[in-house]
Coordinates of C-alpha atoms and ligand atoms in Angstrom, one line a residue:
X1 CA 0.0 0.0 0.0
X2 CA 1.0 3.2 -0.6
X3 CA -0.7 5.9 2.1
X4 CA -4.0 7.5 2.2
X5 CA -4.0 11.3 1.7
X6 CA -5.4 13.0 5.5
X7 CA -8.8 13.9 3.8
X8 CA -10.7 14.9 1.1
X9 CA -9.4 18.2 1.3
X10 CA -6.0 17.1 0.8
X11 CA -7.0 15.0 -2.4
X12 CA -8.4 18.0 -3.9
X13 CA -5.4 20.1 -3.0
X14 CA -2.9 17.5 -4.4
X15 CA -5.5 16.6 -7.9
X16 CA -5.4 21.1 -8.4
X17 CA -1.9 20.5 -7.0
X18 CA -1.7 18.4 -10.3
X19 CA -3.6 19.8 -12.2
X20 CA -2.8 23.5 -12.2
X21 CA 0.6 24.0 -13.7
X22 CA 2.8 25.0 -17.0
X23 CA -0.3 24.2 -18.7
X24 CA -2.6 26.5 -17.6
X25 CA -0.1 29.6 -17.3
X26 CA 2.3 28.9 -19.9
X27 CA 0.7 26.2 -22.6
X28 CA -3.2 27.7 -22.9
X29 CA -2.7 31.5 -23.3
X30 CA 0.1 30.2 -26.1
X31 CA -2.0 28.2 -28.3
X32 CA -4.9 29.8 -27.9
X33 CA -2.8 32.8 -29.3
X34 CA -1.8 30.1 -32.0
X35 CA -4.8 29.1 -32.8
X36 CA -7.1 32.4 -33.4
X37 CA -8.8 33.3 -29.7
X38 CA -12.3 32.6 -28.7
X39 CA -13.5 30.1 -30.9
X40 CA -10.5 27.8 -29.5
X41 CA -11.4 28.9 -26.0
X42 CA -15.1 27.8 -26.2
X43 CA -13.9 24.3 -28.2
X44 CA -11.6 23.9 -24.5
X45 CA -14.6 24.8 -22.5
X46 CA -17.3 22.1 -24.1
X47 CA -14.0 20.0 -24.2
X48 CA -13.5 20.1 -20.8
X49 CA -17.1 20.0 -19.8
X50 CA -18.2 16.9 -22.2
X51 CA -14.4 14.7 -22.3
X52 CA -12.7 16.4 -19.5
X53 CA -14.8 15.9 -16.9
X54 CA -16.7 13.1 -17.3
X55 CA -13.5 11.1 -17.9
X56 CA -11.6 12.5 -14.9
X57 CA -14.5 10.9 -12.4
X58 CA -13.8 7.5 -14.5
X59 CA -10.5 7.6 -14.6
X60 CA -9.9 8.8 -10.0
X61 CA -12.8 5.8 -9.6
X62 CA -10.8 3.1 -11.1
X63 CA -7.7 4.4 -9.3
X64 CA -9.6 4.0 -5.9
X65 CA -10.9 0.7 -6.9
X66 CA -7.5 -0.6 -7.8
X67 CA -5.5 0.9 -5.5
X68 CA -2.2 0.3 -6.9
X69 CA -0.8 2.0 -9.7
X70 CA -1.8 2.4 -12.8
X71 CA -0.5 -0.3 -14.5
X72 CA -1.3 -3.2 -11.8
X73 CA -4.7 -1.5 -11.3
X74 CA -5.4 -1.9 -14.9
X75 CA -4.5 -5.2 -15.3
X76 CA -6.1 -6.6 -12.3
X77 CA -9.5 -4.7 -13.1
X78 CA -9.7 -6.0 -16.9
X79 CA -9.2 -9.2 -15.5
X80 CA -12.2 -8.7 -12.9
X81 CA -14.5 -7.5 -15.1
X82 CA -13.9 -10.2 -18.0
X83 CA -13.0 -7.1 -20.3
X84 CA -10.2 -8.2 -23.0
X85 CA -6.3 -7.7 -22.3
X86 CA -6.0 -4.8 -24.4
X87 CA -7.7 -2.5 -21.2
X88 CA -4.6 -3.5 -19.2
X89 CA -2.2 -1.7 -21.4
X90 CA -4.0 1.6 -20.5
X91 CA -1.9 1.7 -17.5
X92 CA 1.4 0.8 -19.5
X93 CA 0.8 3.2 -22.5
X94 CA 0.3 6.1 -19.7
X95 CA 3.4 5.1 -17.6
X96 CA 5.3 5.4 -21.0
X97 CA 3.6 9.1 -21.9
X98 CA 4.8 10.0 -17.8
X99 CA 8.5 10.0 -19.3
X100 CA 7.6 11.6 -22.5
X101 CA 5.6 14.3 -20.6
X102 CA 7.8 14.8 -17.7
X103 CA 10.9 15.1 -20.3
X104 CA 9.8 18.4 -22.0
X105 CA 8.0 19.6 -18.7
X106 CA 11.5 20.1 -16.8
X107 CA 12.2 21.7 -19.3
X108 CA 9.9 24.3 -19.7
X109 CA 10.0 24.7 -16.0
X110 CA 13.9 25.2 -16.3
X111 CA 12.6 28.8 -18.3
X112 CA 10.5 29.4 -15.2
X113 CA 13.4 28.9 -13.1
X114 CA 15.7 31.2 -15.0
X115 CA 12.7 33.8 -14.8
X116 CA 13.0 33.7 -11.5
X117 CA 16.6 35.0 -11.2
X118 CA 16.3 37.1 -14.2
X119 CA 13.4 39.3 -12.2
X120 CA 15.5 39.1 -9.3
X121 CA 18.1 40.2 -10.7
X122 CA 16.0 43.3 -11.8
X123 CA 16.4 42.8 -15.6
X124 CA 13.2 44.2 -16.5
X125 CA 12.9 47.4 -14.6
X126 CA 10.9 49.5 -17.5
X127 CA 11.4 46.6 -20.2
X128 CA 10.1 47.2 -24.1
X129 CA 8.4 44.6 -25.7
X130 CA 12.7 43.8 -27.4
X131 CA 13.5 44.0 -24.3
X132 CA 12.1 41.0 -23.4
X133 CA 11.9 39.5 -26.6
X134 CA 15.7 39.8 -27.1
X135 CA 16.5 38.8 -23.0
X136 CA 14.2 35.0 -23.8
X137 CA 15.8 34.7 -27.0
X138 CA 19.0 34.6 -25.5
X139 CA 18.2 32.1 -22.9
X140 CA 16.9 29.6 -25.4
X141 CA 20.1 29.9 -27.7
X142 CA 22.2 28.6 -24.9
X143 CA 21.9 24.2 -24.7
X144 CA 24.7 24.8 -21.3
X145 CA 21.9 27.0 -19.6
X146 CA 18.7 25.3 -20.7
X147 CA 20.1 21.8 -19.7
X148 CA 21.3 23.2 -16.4
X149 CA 18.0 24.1 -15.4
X150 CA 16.0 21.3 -16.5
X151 CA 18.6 19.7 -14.4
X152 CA 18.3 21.6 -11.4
X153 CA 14.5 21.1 -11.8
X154 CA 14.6 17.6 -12.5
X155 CA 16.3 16.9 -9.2
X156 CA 13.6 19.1 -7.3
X157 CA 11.1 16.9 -8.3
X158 CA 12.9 13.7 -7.4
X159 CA 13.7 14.8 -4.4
X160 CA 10.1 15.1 -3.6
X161 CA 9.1 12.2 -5.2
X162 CA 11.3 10.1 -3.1
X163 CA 10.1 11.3 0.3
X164 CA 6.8 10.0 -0.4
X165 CA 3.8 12.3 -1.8
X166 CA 2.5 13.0 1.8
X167 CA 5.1 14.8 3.5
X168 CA 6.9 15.9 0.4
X169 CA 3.6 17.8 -1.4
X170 CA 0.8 18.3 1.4
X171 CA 2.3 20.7 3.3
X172 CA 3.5 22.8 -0.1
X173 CA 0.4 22.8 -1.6
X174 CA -1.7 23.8 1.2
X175 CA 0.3 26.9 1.6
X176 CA 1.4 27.4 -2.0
X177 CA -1.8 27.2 -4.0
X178 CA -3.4 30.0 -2.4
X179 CA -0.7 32.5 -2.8
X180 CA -0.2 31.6 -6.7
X181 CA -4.0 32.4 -6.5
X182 CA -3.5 35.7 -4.7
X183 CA -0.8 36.9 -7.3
X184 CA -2.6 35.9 -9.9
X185 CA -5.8 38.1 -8.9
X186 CA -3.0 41.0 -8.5
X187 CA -2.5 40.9 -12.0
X188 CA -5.4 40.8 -12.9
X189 CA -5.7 44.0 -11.1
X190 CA -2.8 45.3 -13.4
X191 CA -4.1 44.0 -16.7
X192 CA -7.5 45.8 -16.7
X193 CA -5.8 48.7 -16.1
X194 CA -3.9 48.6 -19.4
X195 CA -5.1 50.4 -22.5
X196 CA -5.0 46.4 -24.4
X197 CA -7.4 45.4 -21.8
X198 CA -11.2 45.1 -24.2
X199 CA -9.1 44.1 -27.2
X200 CA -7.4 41.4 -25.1
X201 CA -11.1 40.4 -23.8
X202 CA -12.7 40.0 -27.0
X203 CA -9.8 38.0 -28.2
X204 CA -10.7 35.4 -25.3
X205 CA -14.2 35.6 -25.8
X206 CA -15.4 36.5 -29.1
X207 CA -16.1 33.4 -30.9
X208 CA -15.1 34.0 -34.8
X209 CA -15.8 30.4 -36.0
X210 CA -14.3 31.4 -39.3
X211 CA -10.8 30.7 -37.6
X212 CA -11.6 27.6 -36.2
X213 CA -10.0 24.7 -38.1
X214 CA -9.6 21.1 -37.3
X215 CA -6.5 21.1 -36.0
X216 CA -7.1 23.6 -33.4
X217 CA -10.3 21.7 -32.3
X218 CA -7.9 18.5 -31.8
X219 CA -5.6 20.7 -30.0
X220 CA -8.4 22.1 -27.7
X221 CA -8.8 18.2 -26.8
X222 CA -5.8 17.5 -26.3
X223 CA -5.5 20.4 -23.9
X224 CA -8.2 19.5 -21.8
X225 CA -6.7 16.4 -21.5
X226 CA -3.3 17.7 -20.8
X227 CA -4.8 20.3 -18.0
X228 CA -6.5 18.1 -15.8
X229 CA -3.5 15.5 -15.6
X230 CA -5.4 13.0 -17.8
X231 CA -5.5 9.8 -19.8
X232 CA -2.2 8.5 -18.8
X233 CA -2.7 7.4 -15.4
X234 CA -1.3 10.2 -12.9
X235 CA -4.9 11.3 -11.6
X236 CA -5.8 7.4 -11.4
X237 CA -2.5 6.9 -9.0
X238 CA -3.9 9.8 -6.8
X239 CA -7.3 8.2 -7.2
X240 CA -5.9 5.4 -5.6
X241 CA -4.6 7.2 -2.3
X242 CA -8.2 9.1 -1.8
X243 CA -10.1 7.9 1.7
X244 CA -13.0 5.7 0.5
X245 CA -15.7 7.3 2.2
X246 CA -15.4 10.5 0.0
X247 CA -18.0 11.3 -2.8
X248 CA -16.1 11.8 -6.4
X249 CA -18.2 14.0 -8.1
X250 CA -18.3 17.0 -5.8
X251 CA -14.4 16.9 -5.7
X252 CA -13.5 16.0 -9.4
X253 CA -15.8 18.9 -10.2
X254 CA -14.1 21.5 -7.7
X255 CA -10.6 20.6 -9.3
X256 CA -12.1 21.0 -12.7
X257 CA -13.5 24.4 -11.6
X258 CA -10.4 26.0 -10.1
X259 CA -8.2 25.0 -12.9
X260 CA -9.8 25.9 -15.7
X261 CA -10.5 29.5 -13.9
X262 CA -6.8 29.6 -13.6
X263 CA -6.6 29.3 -17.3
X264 CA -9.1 31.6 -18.3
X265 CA -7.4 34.4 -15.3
X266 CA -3.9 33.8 -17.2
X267 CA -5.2 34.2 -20.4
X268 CA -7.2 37.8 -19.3
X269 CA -3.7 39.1 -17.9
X270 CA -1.2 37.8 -20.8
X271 CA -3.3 38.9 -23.9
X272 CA -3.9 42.5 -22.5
X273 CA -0.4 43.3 -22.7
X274 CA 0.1 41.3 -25.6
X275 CA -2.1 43.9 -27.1
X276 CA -0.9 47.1 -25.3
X277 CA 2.7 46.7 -26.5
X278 CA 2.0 45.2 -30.1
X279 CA 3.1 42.2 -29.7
X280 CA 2.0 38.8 -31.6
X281 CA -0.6 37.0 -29.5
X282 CA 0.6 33.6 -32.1
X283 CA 4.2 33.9 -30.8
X284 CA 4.0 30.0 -29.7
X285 CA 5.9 29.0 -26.4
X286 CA 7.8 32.1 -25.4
X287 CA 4.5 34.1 -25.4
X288 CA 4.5 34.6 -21.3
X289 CA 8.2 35.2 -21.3
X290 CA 8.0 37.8 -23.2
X291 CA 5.0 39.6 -21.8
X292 CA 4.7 38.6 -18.3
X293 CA 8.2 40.7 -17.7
X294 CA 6.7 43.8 -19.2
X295 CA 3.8 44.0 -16.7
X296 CA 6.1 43.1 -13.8
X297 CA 8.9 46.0 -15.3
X298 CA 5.9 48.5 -15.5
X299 CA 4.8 48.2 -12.3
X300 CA 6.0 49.9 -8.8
X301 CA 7.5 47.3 -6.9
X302 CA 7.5 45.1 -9.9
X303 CA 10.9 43.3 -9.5
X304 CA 9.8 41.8 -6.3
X305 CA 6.4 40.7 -7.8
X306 CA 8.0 39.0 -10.6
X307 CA 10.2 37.3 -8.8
X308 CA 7.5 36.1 -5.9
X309 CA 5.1 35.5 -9.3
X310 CA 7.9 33.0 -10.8
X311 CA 8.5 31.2 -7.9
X312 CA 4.6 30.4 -7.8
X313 CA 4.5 29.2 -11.2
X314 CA 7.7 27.2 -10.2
X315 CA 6.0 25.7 -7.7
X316 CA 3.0 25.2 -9.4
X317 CA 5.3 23.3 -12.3
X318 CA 7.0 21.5 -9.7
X319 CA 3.3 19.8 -8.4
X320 CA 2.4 19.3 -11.4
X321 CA 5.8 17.6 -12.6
X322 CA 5.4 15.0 -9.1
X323 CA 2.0 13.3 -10.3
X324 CA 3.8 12.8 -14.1
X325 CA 6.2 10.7 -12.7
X326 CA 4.2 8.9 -10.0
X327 CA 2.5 6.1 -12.4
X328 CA 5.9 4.7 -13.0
X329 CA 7.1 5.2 -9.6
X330 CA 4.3 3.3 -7.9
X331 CA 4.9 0.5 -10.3
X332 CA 8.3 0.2 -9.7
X333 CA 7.9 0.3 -5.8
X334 CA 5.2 -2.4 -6.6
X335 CA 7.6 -4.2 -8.0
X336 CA 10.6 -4.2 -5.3
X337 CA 12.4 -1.6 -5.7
X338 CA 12.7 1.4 -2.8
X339 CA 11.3 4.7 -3.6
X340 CA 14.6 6.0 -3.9
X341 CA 15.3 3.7 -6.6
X342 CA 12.2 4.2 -8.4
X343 CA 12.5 7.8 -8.6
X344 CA 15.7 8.1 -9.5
X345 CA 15.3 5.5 -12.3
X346 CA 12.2 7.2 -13.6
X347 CA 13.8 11.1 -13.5
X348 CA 17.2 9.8 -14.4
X349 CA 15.3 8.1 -18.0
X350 CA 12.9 11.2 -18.3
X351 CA 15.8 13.7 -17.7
X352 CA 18.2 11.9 -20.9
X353 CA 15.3 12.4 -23.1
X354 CA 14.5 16.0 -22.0
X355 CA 17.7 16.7 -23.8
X356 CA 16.4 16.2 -26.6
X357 CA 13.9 19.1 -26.1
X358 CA 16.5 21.3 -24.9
X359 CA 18.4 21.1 -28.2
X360 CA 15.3 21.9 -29.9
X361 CA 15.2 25.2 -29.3
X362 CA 19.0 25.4 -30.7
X363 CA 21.2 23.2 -31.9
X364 CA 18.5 20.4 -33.2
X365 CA 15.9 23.4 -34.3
X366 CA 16.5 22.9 -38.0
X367 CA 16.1 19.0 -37.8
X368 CA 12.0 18.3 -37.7
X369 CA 10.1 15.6 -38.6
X370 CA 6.5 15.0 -39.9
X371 CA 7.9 17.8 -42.2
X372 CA 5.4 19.4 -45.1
X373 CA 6.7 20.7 -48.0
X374 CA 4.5 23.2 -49.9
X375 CA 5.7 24.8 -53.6
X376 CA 3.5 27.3 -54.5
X377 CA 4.4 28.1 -58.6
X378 CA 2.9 31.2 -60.1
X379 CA 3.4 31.0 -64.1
X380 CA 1.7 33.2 -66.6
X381 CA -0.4 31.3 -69.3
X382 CA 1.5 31.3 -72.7
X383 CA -1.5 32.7 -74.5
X384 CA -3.6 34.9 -72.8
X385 CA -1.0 35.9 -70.3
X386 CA -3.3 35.3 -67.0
X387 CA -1.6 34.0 -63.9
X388 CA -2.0 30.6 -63.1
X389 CA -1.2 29.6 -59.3
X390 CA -0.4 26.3 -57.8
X391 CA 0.9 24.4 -55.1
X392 CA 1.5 20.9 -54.4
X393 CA 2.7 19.5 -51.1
X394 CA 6.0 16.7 -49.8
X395 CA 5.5 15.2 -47.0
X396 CA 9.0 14.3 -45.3
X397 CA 9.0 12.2 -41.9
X398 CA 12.1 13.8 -41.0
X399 CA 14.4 16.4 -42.4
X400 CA 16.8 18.8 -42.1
X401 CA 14.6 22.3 -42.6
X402 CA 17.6 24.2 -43.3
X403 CA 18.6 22.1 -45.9
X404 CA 15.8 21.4 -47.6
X405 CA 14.6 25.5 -47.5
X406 CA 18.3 25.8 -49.2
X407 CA 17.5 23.4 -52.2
X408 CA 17.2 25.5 -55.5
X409 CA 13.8 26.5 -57.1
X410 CA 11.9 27.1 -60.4
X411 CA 11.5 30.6 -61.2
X412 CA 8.2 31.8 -59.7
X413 CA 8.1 29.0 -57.3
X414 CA 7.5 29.4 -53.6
X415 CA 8.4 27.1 -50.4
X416 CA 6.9 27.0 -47.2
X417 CA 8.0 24.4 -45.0
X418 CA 6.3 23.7 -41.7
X419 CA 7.7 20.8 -39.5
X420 CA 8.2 19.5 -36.1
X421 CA 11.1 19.7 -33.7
X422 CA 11.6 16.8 -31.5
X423 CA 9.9 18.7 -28.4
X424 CA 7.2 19.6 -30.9
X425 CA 6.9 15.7 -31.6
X426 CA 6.6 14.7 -28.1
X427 CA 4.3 17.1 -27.0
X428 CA 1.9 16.6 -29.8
X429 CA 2.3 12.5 -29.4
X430 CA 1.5 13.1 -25.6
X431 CA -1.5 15.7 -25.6
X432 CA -2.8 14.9 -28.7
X433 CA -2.7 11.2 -29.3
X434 CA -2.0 9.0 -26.1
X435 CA -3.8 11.1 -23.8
X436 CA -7.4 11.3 -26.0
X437 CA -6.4 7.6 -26.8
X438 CA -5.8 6.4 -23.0
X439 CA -9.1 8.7 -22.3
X440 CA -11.6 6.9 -24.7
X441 CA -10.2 3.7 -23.4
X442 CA -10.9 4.6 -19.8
X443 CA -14.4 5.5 -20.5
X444 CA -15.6 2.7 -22.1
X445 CA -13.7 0.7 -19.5
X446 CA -16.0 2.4 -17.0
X447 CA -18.9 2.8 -19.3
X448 CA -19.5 -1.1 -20.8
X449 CA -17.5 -3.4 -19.0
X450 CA -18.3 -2.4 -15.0
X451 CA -21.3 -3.3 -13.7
X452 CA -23.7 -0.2 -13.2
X453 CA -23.6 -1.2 -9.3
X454 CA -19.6 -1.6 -8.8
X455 CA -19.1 1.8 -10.3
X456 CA -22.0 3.5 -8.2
X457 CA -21.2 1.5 -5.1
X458 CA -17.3 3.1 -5.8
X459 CA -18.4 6.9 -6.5
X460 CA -20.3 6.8 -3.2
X461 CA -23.4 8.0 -5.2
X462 CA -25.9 11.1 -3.4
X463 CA -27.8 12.3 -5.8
X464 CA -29.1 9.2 -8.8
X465 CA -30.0 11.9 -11.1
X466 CA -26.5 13.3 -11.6
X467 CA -24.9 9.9 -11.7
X468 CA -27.2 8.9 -14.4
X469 CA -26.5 11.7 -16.5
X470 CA -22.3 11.0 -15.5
X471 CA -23.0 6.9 -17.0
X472 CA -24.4 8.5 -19.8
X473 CA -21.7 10.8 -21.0
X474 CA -18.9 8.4 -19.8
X475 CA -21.0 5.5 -22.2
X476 CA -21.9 7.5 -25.2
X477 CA -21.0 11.2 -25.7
X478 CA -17.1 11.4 -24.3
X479 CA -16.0 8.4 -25.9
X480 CA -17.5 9.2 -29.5
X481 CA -16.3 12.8 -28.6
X482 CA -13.4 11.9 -28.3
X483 CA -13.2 9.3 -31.3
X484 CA -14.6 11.9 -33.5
X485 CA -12.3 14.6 -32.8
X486 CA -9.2 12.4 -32.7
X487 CA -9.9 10.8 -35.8
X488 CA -10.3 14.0 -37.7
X489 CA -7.4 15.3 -36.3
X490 CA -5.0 12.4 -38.3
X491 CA -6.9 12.8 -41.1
Ligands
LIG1 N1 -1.9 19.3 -15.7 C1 -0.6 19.8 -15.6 C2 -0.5 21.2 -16.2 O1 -1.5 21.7 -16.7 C3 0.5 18.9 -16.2 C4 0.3 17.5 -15.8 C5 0.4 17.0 -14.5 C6 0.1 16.4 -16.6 N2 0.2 15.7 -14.5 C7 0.0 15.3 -15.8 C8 -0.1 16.4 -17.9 C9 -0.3 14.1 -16.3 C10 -0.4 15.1 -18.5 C11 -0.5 14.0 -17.7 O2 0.5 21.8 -16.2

């Protein structure tokens, strides 16, 4: 057995713990920059509401049922319940996305580290919009630095890990969740006050359709999946530590509430002074780094601010970046080995691929894969002189984007090239295929192959109505959500 967290209470504080983390602060205001505003925002929301979740009750009521991590858990419940084998590699494939996950994540929580001492250090003190542009830019040309940090962080979190969840996060999270809540309200306080504030409103909130397109409705899912902690087994492996007496829905549905208002908060202070300064709400994963330090250099007392602000989002990172590892850590401890062994195996295999993504943003930048080539030729028709445009598209698994951008042209010809780097790869494998993947797999698991009463005698059922309408979703409308949208997406 692994320990029972104190109470209720201290299973919603370590699930918002989890949940609330690089992905509502750093990864939503940037793609919903990248993918055109509100219409993305309101794809999250129904996301949330219709996969989200409906699937985040499924997947904390197998983890109490089990009780043992993911993987075992899995396997020893498809057995139970006569369901075939393939149900018990729903605990494997998400022990396999915790390293892919918690690779990049150090990573990107090594930048929030380095923000830290760069707002110390007073940096930003009446910072431009180049300013801060030029200051993130040079931290991300510089491997040494970047793998330093994801380093540094990577050992915070194993050292946590090893002391056991309980003493190592409770205490943190009680204190540290509030005041991350606090600050963020502070800035909010800031951002209304800035001329960019309607403009940066309606971009969250006005739905224009017309910009919606597939993709962005796939990465919407994906989102929701990655937000809540989803789909890969780290919310079952807190599942399995909750007291048995507690009711699910009440507490699934205040985790889901408070994280997704920490999105929407972050997004209402990072796009106002995206706006006020001019610069590109689409800039992709440096967006907060190169806005938050504006705010903090405009504002009296703003170095300290920053540098309190920072260490929250640290902290929040570093909750987060616990429950990614703990799947494969419980396992391992299941099978033998001391916590101290587990963890380090588990960070020491995650922390070697996070190189990977640190090169990315340098020295590997040019090399992408799942690579499309576009030629767009514009010649003018021999006889009556009109312009005739066209464009026809190479798919490359991998290449060298450099490279292939250099490769000689026909007159009038065009190339776009649009690619993956290696931490693009993994984080659209993880968000936007194995978590939607591991989440339609959980909900049918709970949907058609428990019995209606071992799944309401396990979410200690008050009211029948709303547990009727939770079967329902988790049978029919998340699942063929979830199909639907993740099929389209790969087509
Ligand atoms: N939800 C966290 C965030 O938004 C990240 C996270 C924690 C996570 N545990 C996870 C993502 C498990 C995927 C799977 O930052």
């Amino acid at each position: 057995m692994h320990g029972i967290w104190g109470s209720r209470w201290t299973f919603i504080l370590a699930a918002t713990g989890s949940a609330v983390g690089l992905g509502n602060i750093w990864k939503f205001p940037y793609i919903t920059g990248e993918n055109g505003g509100g219409a993305f925002v309101l794809m999250y929301l129904v996301c949330i509401l219709i996969a989200g979740v409906p699937v985040m009750m499924a997947e904390v009521l197998l983890g109490r049922k089990g009780r043992m991590s993911p993987i075992h858990t899995m396997q020893a419940l498809a057995r139970e319940n006569n369901a075939p084998r393939l149900f018990s590699g729903i605990g494997w494939m998400g022990a396999v996305s915790g390293f892919f996950i918690l690779s990049f994540y150090s990573v990107i929580a090594g930048w929030t580290l380095a923000y830290v001492g760069k707002l110390a250090s007073g940096e930003f003190a009446g910072a431009t919009g180049e300013v801060a542009k030029a200051s993130f830019g040079g931290l991300l040309s510089d491997p040494w630095m970047l793998l330093g940090l994801h380093t540094f962080f990577m050992l915070m979190t194993g050292f946590v890990i090893a002391r056991g969840v309980k003493h190592g996060l409770e205490d943190s999270v009680r204190l540290l969740m509030p005041m991350l809540f606090l600050m963020l309200i502070l800035l909010l306080g800031y951002s209304i006050t800035t001329p960019g504030f309607v403009q940066g409103w309606d971009f969250l909130f006005t739905f224009d359709f017309s910009k919606l397109t597939t993709h962005s409705v796939v990465v919407a899912l994906g989102h929701a999946f990655f937000t809540l902690s989803l789909g890969m087994g780290a919310i079952m492996a807190y599942g399995a530590y909750m007291p048995a007496q507690a009711s699910l829905g009440k507490t699934i549905l205040a985790v889901a509430f408070l994280d997704t208002l920490v999105a929407l908060v972050a997004g209402l202070i990072i796009f106002p002074i995206v706006f006020s300064h001019g610069l590109e709400p689409a800039s992709g994963p440096g967006l907060i780094f190169q806005t938050l330090p504006i705010a903090f250099g405009a504002l009296p007392g703003g170095t300290l601010i920053g540098t309190v602000f920072f260490v929250l989002v640290v902290i929040a990172a570093w909750s987060s970046a616990i429950s990614i590892a703990e799947p494969a850590v419980a396992w391992a401890v299941e099978n033998g080995f001391s916590r101290a062994k587990a963890t380090f195996g588990v960070c020491f295999l995650a922390w070697l691929l996070g190189i990977g993504s640190v090169l990315s943003f340098n020295d590997w930048g040019d090399e992408q894969f799942f690579v499309t080539e576009t030629i767009a030729t514009t010649v003018a028709d021999a006889s009556t002189g009109e312009e005739i445009q066209s464009s026809e598209s190479v798919f490359h698994l991998y290449a060298n984007t450099t490279e292939l951008n250099a490769e000689p042209l026909a007159d009038g010809a065009e190339r776009s090239v649009k690619g993956k780097t290696f931490f693009d790869l993994l984080d659209f494998i993880t968000a936007n295929v194995m978590m939607p993947l591991g989440g339609v797999f959980i909900a049918i698991f709970v949907g058609w192959f428990m019995s209606r009463e071992s799944v309401a005698a396990e979410a200690r059922v008050k009211s029948p109505l709303l547990f009727n309408i939770w079967r329902f979703m988790v049978r029919y409308i998340s699942p063929v959500a979830i199909f639907i949208i993740f099929v389209e997406g790969l087509s």
